[in-house]
Amino acid sequence: MFIPCDRGGGSAAPDFKGFTLLMPAVSVGNVGQLAIDLVISTLDMTKVGYFYTDCLVPMVGNNPYTTAEENSVELSINAEVYSLPSKKLVVLQIRSPFIKNKYRPFCETLLSWVKSSKCARVVLLSSSHAYQRDDEQLLGTPLRYLLTPDLEKAVGGRMKELNWKEMEKVAAYPGINDTDKVLHIPGGGITKLLFTESCSEGIQMAVLLKFCSEGDNIPDAFVLVNYLNEWLQLIKSEVSTSNNSTDLSSQWKIPSSWRLLFGNGLPPALF
Amino acid sequence: MATFFGEVVVAPSRAGLDEEEEAREETPEDREIRREIEKKRYGQRGEIRKGEIQVLWSCAEESLVCSRFIVAIGRNAAAFLSSFILDSVCWEAIGVVKLWNEWCRTSSTTNVLPTDSFCLFYRLISDPTVLLCQCSCYVAEDQQFQWLEKVFGSMQKKGLQVTILSTCPVADYKTQESTLTLVSPFLKALKTKEFQEQVCCPLLEQPNIVRDLPAA
């Protein structure tokens, strides 16, 4: 599945042992994917390979993180892997939806790649439909986290220190029986499947998600990536002198591919 | 989501994965529809199944040696090749792709009309390592990977250079100005870093992308 980039000189495939794998779920508002774009663009990560898979709709374009003429002509496809060894971080970006009935094989292949590449843990960025929140979830923070039992032992305490809220379970049979609770992540794409599979296979996985709706999801992406940064500290938070708060939004670099998200310029003849 | 008239509708998510779809139980109607589709799929003997792709070569060689492969995807690109490149003197038809999906069905004949859906392969008589493919049919999402594997799997690649010709609507082109004022048609290109020759037109700028079979 994973094909390393040929960096010339016969270099060996990259080693991800002990790394944190950061990846998005293709979910409502594409918030996870937008947040991953911000991480790759801000940390100026190097592409180290891609996934050769028949599970995602094919697409290709030029480098979405281009900053200058010289780096604008590298081709980019639907599932690519970037790495930053100094932070022991490897990032997978998924750029297109799943082909019908192919999301299960993709999850299986992905998790077996995680195990074979010996990544220490997986952090999945996702989102869920805001309109499906219950009364209590409507109040307070729209951000939630989930940890598999193996990761709970390692970092559960840190989540409590950060005062994060765990994703609530819902009744399996609402109105009939409120005791059986299940995990329900509407609009989360493969989030629930990946999480439950990781639990049963002993993979250390954290899910960070935000409740949101379809629309302009750029602000949601910023909120989610700042949430991630509270834990992983990927970029340093500078205290803003004007209002004495840590506002990181200006420190994330928006990639050039985010231009024209809502259409072209207007024809002058319209006015 | 509330529409302009105040009715509440479920908006399809950009995420593209409806998990409710997977969990929904089959109604008697669904079962009936599924049975009819299965009957159609496994219909007459020799008929191709929906979703399956067959590549049929009329030449004797087990695998074709190929140094140049030109693929025209879509009716406009296929018509371009028919009008300016293909002729019965220099090119011979050597194969077809048989497939069917909700949009089209191709046949195994090489004698086609421009309005038919077809996917044909030609070889240059003077240099049999130059192959050409005209694919005017729509290859569905779940067939694209199969098409690639079967077509490229039949070739012995000898310093292979692949050129893909296709068209997109101008309205899909993302640009700062309005597309109304753009002079069209215009050419844009994408190339791999291994392609060292001069490209005859500007490269496709961000944030434009290419989808479907040309992307695959």
Short mmCIF file of C-alpha atoms in Angstrom, two decimals:
data_model
loop_
_atom_site.label_atom_id
_atom_site.label_comp_id
_atom_site.label_asym_id
_atom_site.label_seq_id
_atom_site.Cartn_x
_atom_site.Cartn_y
_atom_site.Cartn_z
CA MET A 1 0.00 0.00 0.00
CA PHE A 2 2.69 2.52 1.00
CA ILE A 3 5.04 3.47 -1.82
CA PRO A 4 8.04 5.55 -0.71
CA CYS A 5 9.11 8.51 -2.85
CA ASP A 6 12.25 7.93 -4.79
CA ARG A 7 14.57 10.54 -3.34
CA GLY A 8 17.47 9.31 -5.44
CA GLY A 9 20.74 7.76 -4.32
CA GLY A 10 19.02 4.46 -3.57
CA SER A 11 17.82 5.65 -0.18
CA ALA A 12 15.97 3.10 1.92
CA ALA A 13 12.27 3.36 2.73
CA PRO A 14 11.60 5.82 5.58
CA ASP A 15 11.48 4.41 9.10
CA PHE A 16 8.40 5.35 11.15
CA LYS A 17 9.19 3.29 14.21
CA GLY A 18 8.01 5.12 17.32
CA PHE A 19 6.45 7.97 15.28
CA THR A 20 3.03 9.49 15.81
CA LEU A 21 0.81 9.03 12.76
CA LEU A 22 -1.54 11.97 12.28
CA MET A 23 -4.36 11.47 9.81
CA PRO A 24 -7.83 12.76 8.92
CA ALA A 25 -11.13 10.99 8.57
CA VAL A 26 -13.07 12.13 5.50
CA SER A 27 -15.97 13.54 7.51
CA VAL A 28 -18.56 16.32 7.66
CA GLY A 29 -17.13 19.62 6.46
CA ASN A 30 -13.83 17.88 5.64
CA VAL A 31 -12.55 19.49 8.86
CA GLY A 32 -9.97 16.79 9.59
CA GLN A 33 -8.48 17.12 6.12
CA LEU A 34 -8.35 20.94 6.34
CA ALA A 35 -6.65 20.71 9.73
CA ILE A 36 -4.08 18.28 8.30
CA ASP A 37 -3.44 20.72 5.43
CA LEU A 38 -2.61 23.39 8.03
CA VAL A 39 -0.20 21.07 9.85
CA ILE A 40 1.63 20.03 6.68
CA SER A 41 1.79 23.57 5.34
CA THR A 42 2.90 25.23 8.61
CA LEU A 43 5.53 22.66 9.53
CA ASP A 44 6.74 22.58 5.90
CA MET A 45 6.71 18.81 5.94
CA THR A 46 8.46 16.72 3.31
CA LYS A 47 6.51 14.24 1.23
CA VAL A 48 7.96 10.76 1.77
CA GLY A 49 5.53 8.61 -0.17
CA TYR A 50 1.94 7.83 -1.09
CA PHE A 51 -0.66 5.10 -0.82
CA TYR A 52 -1.33 3.07 -3.96
CA THR A 53 -4.95 2.19 -3.36
CA ASP A 54 -8.11 1.47 -5.32
CA CYS A 55 -10.30 2.56 -2.40
CA LEU A 56 -10.27 6.32 -3.01
CA VAL A 57 -11.58 8.33 -5.99
CA PRO A 58 -8.55 9.18 -8.14
CA MET A 59 -7.43 12.80 -8.39
CA VAL A 60 -4.22 14.59 -9.28
CA GLY A 61 -3.00 18.15 -9.29
CA ASN A 62 0.13 20.18 -8.73
CA ASN A 63 1.70 20.72 -5.31
CA PRO A 64 -1.03 22.06 -2.96
CA TYR A 65 1.52 23.57 -0.58
CA THR A 66 3.43 25.49 -3.21
CA THR A 67 5.08 28.69 -2.06
CA ALA A 68 7.18 29.57 -5.10
CA GLU A 69 7.62 28.80 -8.79
CA GLU A 70 10.27 26.16 -8.07
CA ASN A 71 8.18 23.95 -5.85
CA SER A 72 4.91 24.32 -7.75
CA VAL A 73 5.33 21.52 -10.27
CA GLU A 74 5.41 18.42 -8.09
CA LEU A 75 2.39 16.19 -8.72
CA SER A 76 0.11 15.41 -5.80
CA ILE A 77 -2.48 12.63 -5.56
CA ASN A 78 -5.28 11.46 -3.30
CA ALA A 79 -3.40 9.80 -0.42
CA GLU A 80 0.07 11.05 0.47
CA VAL A 81 2.43 10.67 3.40
CA TYR A 82 4.57 13.47 4.84
CA SER A 83 7.11 13.31 7.63
CA LEU A 84 8.96 15.49 10.13
CA PRO A 85 11.56 13.31 11.86
CA SER A 86 12.54 16.06 14.32
CA LYS A 87 9.10 15.79 15.91
CA LYS A 88 8.74 12.04 15.21
CA LEU A 89 5.66 12.92 13.23
CA VAL A 90 4.30 11.23 10.13
CA VAL A 91 1.17 12.63 8.49
CA LEU A 92 -1.22 10.99 6.04
CA GLN A 93 -3.41 13.32 3.99
CA ILE A 94 -6.49 11.94 2.21
CA ARG A 95 -7.85 14.16 -0.53
CA SER A 96 -10.83 12.32 -2.01
CA PRO A 97 -13.86 10.33 -0.83
CA PHE A 98 -14.05 6.56 -0.61
CA ILE A 99 -15.33 4.52 -3.52
CA LYS A 100 -18.55 2.73 -2.61
CA ASN A 101 -17.99 -0.37 -0.45
CA LYS A 102 -14.24 0.23 -0.31
CA TYR A 103 -13.91 1.94 3.06
CA ARG A 104 -13.62 -1.33 5.01
CA PRO A 105 -10.72 -2.74 2.94
CA PHE A 106 -9.01 0.64 3.25
CA CYS A 107 -9.31 0.61 7.06
CA GLU A 108 -7.97 -2.94 7.24
CA THR A 109 -4.99 -2.17 5.00
CA LEU A 110 -4.30 1.07 6.85
CA LEU A 111 -4.26 -0.56 10.28
CA SER A 112 -2.02 -3.36 9.10
CA TRP A 113 0.37 -0.75 7.67
CA VAL A 114 0.32 1.07 11.04
CA LYS A 115 1.33 -2.17 12.75
CA SER A 116 4.00 -3.12 10.22
CA SER A 117 5.59 0.34 10.25
CA LYS A 118 5.61 0.22 14.08
CA CYS A 119 4.08 3.66 14.60
CA ALA A 120 3.77 4.33 18.32
CA ARG A 121 0.29 5.84 18.10
CA VAL A 122 -2.30 7.19 15.70
CA VAL A 123 -4.09 10.51 16.08
CA LEU A 124 -7.25 10.77 13.97
CA LEU A 125 -8.77 14.20 13.27
CA SER A 126 -12.46 14.06 12.56
CA SER A 127 -15.81 15.81 12.88
CA SER A 128 -19.44 14.98 13.56
CA HIS A 129 -22.78 16.48 12.58
CA ALA A 130 -23.57 19.42 14.88
CA TYR A 131 -27.32 18.95 14.41
CA GLN A 132 -27.20 15.53 16.03
CA ARG A 133 -26.03 16.84 19.39
CA ASP A 134 -28.24 16.29 22.39
CA ASP A 135 -29.25 19.06 24.81
CA GLU A 136 -26.17 18.76 26.96
CA GLN A 137 -23.78 18.71 24.03
CA LEU A 138 -25.27 21.96 22.74
CA LEU A 139 -23.67 23.73 25.68
CA GLY A 140 -19.97 24.15 26.23
CA THR A 141 -17.12 23.10 24.00
CA PRO A 142 -17.83 21.50 20.60
CA LEU A 143 -14.57 19.54 20.82
CA ARG A 144 -14.33 15.93 21.95
CA TYR A 145 -11.69 13.23 22.28
CA LEU A 146 -11.58 9.44 22.39
CA LEU A 147 -8.72 7.17 23.46
CA THR A 148 -8.28 3.46 22.91
CA PRO A 149 -7.65 1.56 26.19
CA ASP A 150 -3.91 1.21 25.42
CA LEU A 151 -3.47 4.93 24.90
CA GLU A 152 -5.76 5.80 27.83
CA LYS A 153 -3.16 4.30 30.16
CA ALA A 154 -0.42 6.45 28.64
CA VAL A 155 -2.08 9.83 28.18
CA GLY A 156 -5.47 9.70 29.92
CA GLY A 157 -4.06 11.84 32.73
CA ARG A 158 -2.90 14.54 30.32
CA MET A 159 -6.42 14.84 28.87
CA LYS A 160 -7.76 15.40 32.39
CA GLU A 161 -5.15 18.10 33.01
CA LEU A 162 -6.16 19.81 29.77
CA ASN A 163 -9.77 19.60 30.90
CA TRP A 164 -10.85 17.93 27.70
CA LYS A 165 -14.25 16.33 27.25
CA GLU A 166 -14.58 12.71 26.24
CA MET A 167 -17.07 11.86 23.49
CA GLU A 168 -20.29 10.70 25.14
CA LYS A 169 -21.89 7.40 24.28
CA VAL A 170 -25.56 7.34 23.31
CA ALA A 171 -28.32 4.86 24.10
CA ALA A 172 -28.38 1.99 21.66
CA TYR A 173 -32.18 1.90 21.79
CA PRO A 174 -33.28 5.43 22.67
CA GLY A 175 -36.66 5.63 24.31
CA ILE A 176 -36.78 1.91 24.97
CA ASN A 177 -33.71 1.09 26.98
CA ASP A 178 -31.25 3.70 28.18
CA THR A 179 -28.74 1.36 29.76
CA ASP A 180 -27.06 -0.04 26.63
CA LYS A 181 -24.71 2.69 25.43
CA VAL A 182 -22.87 2.73 22.13
CA LEU A 183 -20.47 5.03 20.41
CA HIS A 184 -22.19 7.02 17.66
CA ILE A 185 -20.28 9.46 15.44
CA PRO A 186 -22.73 10.62 12.72
CA GLY A 187 -20.97 12.23 9.79
CA GLY A 188 -17.62 10.92 11.00
CA GLY A 189 -16.90 8.70 8.03
CA ILE A 190 -14.50 5.90 8.98
CA THR A 191 -13.83 7.33 12.47
CA LYS A 192 -15.94 4.84 14.40
CA LEU A 193 -14.72 1.84 12.39
CA LEU A 194 -11.05 2.78 12.79
CA PHE A 195 -11.51 3.47 16.49
CA THR A 196 -13.33 0.23 17.29
CA GLU A 197 -10.86 -1.82 15.22
CA SER A 198 -7.93 -0.14 16.97
CA CYS A 199 -9.47 -0.94 20.36
CA SER A 200 -9.75 -4.60 19.50
CA GLU A 201 -6.29 -4.79 17.90
CA GLY A 202 -4.44 -3.05 20.70
CA ILE A 203 -3.42 -0.04 18.59
CA GLN A 204 -2.88 3.21 20.49
CA MET A 205 -5.29 5.62 18.84
CA ALA A 206 -6.69 9.00 19.81
CA VAL A 207 -9.61 10.61 18.03
CA LEU A 208 -10.01 14.39 18.18
CA LEU A 209 -13.25 15.64 16.74
CA LYS A 210 -15.34 18.77 16.46
CA PHE A 211 -19.09 19.12 16.08
CA CYS A 212 -19.76 21.15 12.95
CA SER A 213 -21.99 21.60 9.91
CA GLU A 214 -21.25 21.86 6.20
CA GLY A 215 -20.37 25.35 5.06
CA ASP A 216 -17.22 27.42 5.35
CA ASN A 217 -15.26 25.03 7.55
CA ILE A 218 -12.00 26.95 7.66
CA PRO A 219 -12.70 28.33 11.17
CA ASP A 220 -13.58 24.77 12.29
CA ALA A 221 -10.23 23.57 10.95
CA PHE A 222 -8.39 26.24 12.95
CA VAL A 223 -10.27 25.31 16.12
CA LEU A 224 -9.48 21.62 15.63
CA VAL A 225 -5.80 22.15 14.87
CA ASN A 226 -5.43 24.42 17.93
CA TYR A 227 -7.10 21.68 20.02
CA LEU A 228 -4.55 19.19 18.66
CA ASN A 229 -1.74 21.62 19.45
CA GLU A 230 -2.78 21.90 23.11
CA TRP A 231 -1.75 18.27 23.42
CA LEU A 232 1.00 17.65 20.85
CA GLN A 233 2.56 21.14 20.98
CA LEU A 234 3.46 21.09 17.28
CA ILE A 235 3.93 24.86 17.20
CA LYS A 236 4.79 27.12 20.08
CA SER A 237 1.99 29.26 21.41
CA GLU A 238 3.00 32.89 21.72
CA VAL A 239 1.05 34.94 24.18
CA SER A 240 -0.54 37.85 22.39
CA THR A 241 0.33 41.11 24.17
CA SER A 242 -2.82 42.97 23.18
CA ASN A 243 -5.36 40.73 24.87
CA ASN A 244 -3.07 38.41 26.82
CA SER A 245 -4.56 35.29 25.23
CA THR A 246 -2.87 32.53 23.28
CA ASP A 247 -4.34 32.96 19.83
CA LEU A 248 -2.61 30.62 17.46
CA SER A 249 -4.72 31.20 14.38
CA SER A 250 -2.25 33.60 12.84
CA GLN A 251 0.62 31.14 13.28
CA TRP A 252 -0.86 28.42 11.07
CA LYS A 253 0.05 28.85 7.41
CA ILE A 254 -2.84 28.55 4.96
CA PRO A 255 -1.80 26.51 1.90
CA SER A 256 -2.14 27.97 -1.59
CA SER A 257 -4.63 25.24 -2.54
CA TRP A 258 -7.25 26.88 -0.29
CA ARG A 259 -7.65 29.71 -2.79
CA LEU A 260 -10.98 30.05 -4.57
CA LEU A 261 -12.79 27.52 -2.35
CA PHE A 262 -16.09 29.19 -3.04
CA GLY A 263 -15.84 29.90 -6.74
CA ASN A 264 -14.17 32.20 -9.21
CA GLY A 265 -14.28 35.94 -9.49
CA LEU A 266 -17.50 37.51 -10.70
CA PRO A 267 -18.00 38.62 -14.30
CA PRO A 268 -17.95 42.44 -14.41
CA ALA A 269 -20.92 42.36 -16.80
CA LEU A 270 -23.07 41.19 -13.87
CA PHE A 271 -23.16 44.71 -12.44
CA MET B 1 -30.34 22.08 6.79
CA ALA B 2 -33.24 24.47 6.13
CA THR B 3 -33.86 25.42 2.51
CA PHE B 4 -35.07 28.78 1.22
CA PHE B 5 -38.69 27.66 1.57
CA GLY B 6 -38.27 26.56 5.16
CA GLU B 7 -38.37 22.80 4.62
CA VAL B 8 -35.68 20.80 6.40
CA VAL B 9 -33.63 18.50 4.20
CA VAL B 10 -30.66 16.30 4.86
CA ALA B 11 -27.78 17.85 2.96
CA PRO B 12 -25.34 15.35 1.48
CA SER B 13 -22.05 15.69 3.27
CA ARG B 14 -18.89 16.57 1.39
CA ALA B 15 -17.42 13.72 3.36
CA GLY B 16 -19.07 11.36 0.93
CA LEU B 17 -19.57 8.50 3.33
CA ASP B 18 -23.10 7.83 4.52
CA GLU B 19 -22.68 5.37 7.33
CA GLU B 20 -26.46 5.11 7.61
CA GLU B 21 -26.42 3.60 4.12
CA GLU B 22 -24.36 0.66 5.32
CA ALA B 23 -26.46 -0.12 8.37
CA ARG B 24 -29.91 0.20 6.75
CA GLU B 25 -31.94 -2.99 6.63
CA GLU B 26 -33.19 -4.29 3.31
CA THR B 27 -36.90 -3.79 2.62
CA PRO B 28 -38.79 -6.26 0.41
CA GLU B 29 -38.57 -3.69 -2.38
CA ASP B 30 -34.76 -3.48 -2.01
CA ARG B 31 -34.55 -7.27 -2.17
CA GLU B 32 -36.58 -7.33 -5.39
CA ILE B 33 -34.38 -4.65 -7.00
CA ARG B 34 -31.24 -6.50 -5.94
CA ARG B 35 -32.58 -9.76 -7.42
CA GLU B 36 -33.30 -8.06 -10.76
CA ILE B 37 -29.82 -6.56 -10.88
CA GLU B 38 -28.27 -9.95 -10.09
CA LYS B 39 -30.33 -11.53 -12.92
CA LYS B 40 -29.05 -8.89 -15.31
CA ARG B 41 -25.50 -9.30 -14.10
CA TYR B 42 -25.33 -13.04 -14.58
CA GLY B 43 -27.57 -12.94 -17.68
CA GLN B 44 -26.54 -14.62 -20.91
CA ARG B 45 -23.42 -16.73 -21.12
CA GLY B 46 -20.47 -14.70 -22.32
CA GLU B 47 -22.04 -11.45 -21.23
CA ILE B 48 -19.78 -9.28 -19.16
CA ARG B 49 -20.84 -8.67 -15.56
CA LYS B 50 -21.59 -5.15 -14.38
CA GLY B 51 -18.46 -3.58 -12.93
CA GLU B 52 -16.12 -6.07 -14.59
CA ILE B 53 -13.74 -5.01 -17.35
CA GLN B 54 -12.39 -7.19 -20.16
CA VAL B 55 -9.49 -6.15 -22.39
CA LEU B 56 -9.59 -8.07 -25.66
CA TRP B 57 -6.59 -7.94 -27.97
CA SER B 58 -6.82 -9.05 -31.59
CA CYS B 59 -3.08 -9.40 -32.06
CA ALA B 60 -1.27 -12.64 -31.38
CA GLU B 61 1.41 -11.47 -28.92
CA GLU B 62 0.95 -12.30 -25.25
CA SER B 63 2.10 -8.88 -24.15
CA LEU B 64 2.62 -5.83 -26.27
CA VAL B 65 5.92 -3.99 -26.24
CA CYS B 66 5.12 -0.33 -25.77
CA SER B 67 7.33 2.75 -25.86
CA ARG B 68 4.67 5.43 -26.45
CA PHE B 69 1.10 5.23 -25.24
CA ILE B 70 -1.35 7.99 -26.11
CA VAL B 71 -4.70 7.82 -24.32
CA ALA B 72 -7.64 10.03 -25.31
CA ILE B 73 -10.34 10.05 -22.63
CA GLY B 74 -13.79 11.46 -23.32
CA ARG B 75 -15.67 12.20 -26.51
CA ASN B 76 -13.81 15.41 -27.40
CA ALA B 77 -10.36 13.91 -27.03
CA ALA B 78 -11.43 10.75 -28.90
CA ALA B 79 -12.85 12.92 -31.70
CA PHE B 80 -9.59 14.88 -31.85
CA LEU B 81 -7.67 11.67 -32.51
CA SER B 82 -10.21 10.49 -35.10
CA SER B 83 -10.06 13.79 -36.96
CA PHE B 84 -6.34 14.52 -36.91
CA ILE B 85 -4.35 11.39 -36.14
CA LEU B 86 -6.08 8.12 -36.94
CA ASP B 87 -6.41 6.72 -40.43
CA SER B 88 -6.68 3.20 -41.80
CA VAL B 89 -3.38 3.47 -43.69
CA CYS B 90 -1.01 4.15 -40.80
CA TRP B 91 -2.92 2.67 -37.85
CA GLU B 92 -4.44 -0.75 -37.19
CA ALA B 93 -7.05 -1.55 -34.55
CA ILE B 94 -5.67 -4.13 -32.13
CA GLY B 95 -8.00 -4.27 -29.18
CA VAL B 96 -11.08 -3.19 -27.27
CA VAL B 97 -12.16 -2.80 -23.67
CA LYS B 98 -15.53 -4.35 -22.86
CA LEU B 99 -17.34 -2.90 -19.87
CA TRP B 100 -20.71 -1.73 -18.69
CA ASN B 101 -21.95 0.55 -15.96
CA GLU B 102 -24.97 2.76 -15.29
CA TRP B 103 -23.86 5.25 -17.95
CA CYS B 104 -22.75 3.14 -20.88
CA ARG B 105 -21.94 -0.26 -22.30
CA THR B 106 -19.20 -0.95 -24.83
CA SER B 107 -19.10 -3.83 -27.29
CA SER B 108 -16.29 -5.94 -28.72
CA THR B 109 -16.51 -4.52 -32.24
CA THR B 110 -13.88 -2.14 -33.61
CA ASN B 111 -16.29 -0.83 -36.23
CA VAL B 112 -17.88 2.01 -34.26
CA LEU B 113 -19.78 5.20 -34.91
CA PRO B 114 -18.61 8.46 -33.33
CA THR B 115 -21.78 8.53 -31.23
CA ASP B 116 -21.19 5.07 -29.76
CA SER B 117 -19.50 4.45 -26.41
CA PHE B 118 -16.27 2.66 -27.09
CA CYS B 119 -12.75 2.06 -25.87
CA LEU B 120 -10.42 1.00 -28.68
CA PHE B 121 -6.70 0.43 -29.04
CA TYR B 122 -4.66 1.15 -32.19
CA ARG B 123 -1.07 0.46 -33.12
CA LEU B 124 1.14 2.44 -35.54
CA ILE B 125 1.96 0.08 -38.38
CA SER B 126 5.36 1.63 -39.06
CA ASP B 127 6.36 1.42 -35.36
CA PRO B 128 4.34 -1.19 -33.48
CA THR B 129 5.57 0.04 -30.08
CA VAL B 130 3.43 3.16 -30.46
CA LEU B 131 -0.04 2.51 -29.09
CA LEU B 132 -3.07 4.72 -29.00
CA CYS B 133 -6.28 4.39 -27.01
CA GLN B 134 -9.57 6.14 -27.72
CA CYS B 135 -11.86 5.91 -24.70
CA SER B 136 -15.12 7.71 -25.32
CA CYS B 137 -17.09 5.68 -22.77
CA TYR B 138 -17.36 6.69 -19.13
CA VAL B 139 -15.30 4.43 -16.86
CA ALA B 140 -17.01 4.41 -13.45
CA GLU B 141 -15.14 5.14 -10.21
CA ASP B 142 -15.02 1.53 -9.13
CA GLN B 143 -13.78 0.42 -12.58
CA GLN B 144 -10.94 2.91 -13.05
CA PHE B 145 -8.34 0.99 -11.07
CA GLN B 146 -9.29 -2.26 -12.83
CA TRP B 147 -8.98 -0.54 -16.24
CA LEU B 148 -5.49 0.64 -15.37
CA GLU B 149 -4.28 -2.69 -14.07
CA LYS B 150 -5.66 -4.65 -17.02
CA VAL B 151 -4.49 -2.27 -19.74
CA PHE B 152 -1.02 -1.58 -18.36
CA GLY B 153 -0.73 -5.20 -17.25
CA SER B 154 -0.91 -6.28 -20.89
CA MET B 155 2.12 -4.19 -21.83
CA GLN B 156 5.82 -4.72 -21.75
CA LYS B 157 6.99 -1.22 -20.92
CA LYS B 158 10.13 -0.16 -22.80
CA GLY B 159 11.11 3.35 -21.67
CA LEU B 160 7.39 4.02 -21.71
CA GLN B 161 6.10 7.56 -22.23
CA VAL B 162 2.39 8.05 -21.60
CA THR B 163 0.44 11.04 -22.93
CA ILE B 164 -3.11 11.54 -21.68
CA LEU B 165 -5.52 13.79 -23.58
CA SER B 166 -8.76 14.88 -22.00
CA THR B 167 -11.15 17.80 -21.68
CA CYS B 168 -12.87 19.60 -18.83
CA PRO B 169 -15.58 22.26 -18.87
CA VAL B 170 -14.28 25.83 -18.66
CA ALA B 171 -16.82 26.47 -15.91
CA ASP B 172 -14.87 24.06 -13.67
CA TYR B 173 -11.65 26.04 -14.05
CA LYS B 174 -10.77 27.96 -10.89
CA THR B 175 -9.33 31.37 -11.49
CA GLN B 176 -9.30 34.80 -9.92
CA GLU B 177 -11.20 36.37 -12.83
CA SER B 178 -14.53 35.09 -14.05
CA THR B 179 -14.42 32.30 -16.61
CA LEU B 180 -16.76 34.39 -18.76
CA THR B 181 -13.86 36.59 -19.82
CA LEU B 182 -11.42 33.73 -20.39
CA VAL B 183 -10.41 33.00 -23.96
CA SER B 184 -11.31 29.36 -24.46
CA PRO B 185 -10.56 26.66 -25.35
CA PHE B 186 -7.14 26.63 -23.72
CA LEU B 187 -4.59 23.96 -22.86
CA LYS B 188 -3.09 23.12 -19.49
CA ALA B 189 -0.78 20.29 -18.56
CA LEU B 190 0.32 18.14 -15.65
CA LYS B 191 3.55 16.19 -15.84
CA THR B 192 5.53 13.81 -13.69
CA LYS B 193 9.05 14.81 -12.70
CA GLU B 194 10.40 12.03 -14.92
CA PHE B 195 9.05 13.85 -17.98
CA GLN B 196 11.98 15.96 -19.07
CA GLU B 197 10.85 17.19 -22.47
CA GLN B 198 9.37 20.58 -23.19
CA VAL B 199 5.65 20.85 -22.44
CA CYS B 200 3.72 22.68 -25.15
CA CYS B 201 1.48 24.66 -22.81
CA PRO B 202 1.41 26.14 -19.27
CA LEU B 203 1.09 23.82 -16.29
CA LEU B 204 -2.19 23.52 -14.41
CA GLU B 205 -2.17 26.01 -11.58
CA GLN B 206 -3.39 25.56 -8.04
CA PRO B 207 -6.10 24.96 -6.92
CA ASN B 208 -7.26 23.12 -10.05
CA ILE B 209 -7.26 19.34 -10.08
CA VAL B 210 -7.99 16.49 -12.48
CA ARG B 211 -10.36 13.63 -11.59
CA ASP B 212 -11.49 10.20 -12.75
CA LEU B 213 -9.70 8.08 -15.35
CA PRO B 214 -7.22 10.74 -16.50
CA ALA B 215 -6.20 11.19 -12.84
CA ALA B 216 -6.01 7.47 -12.24
#
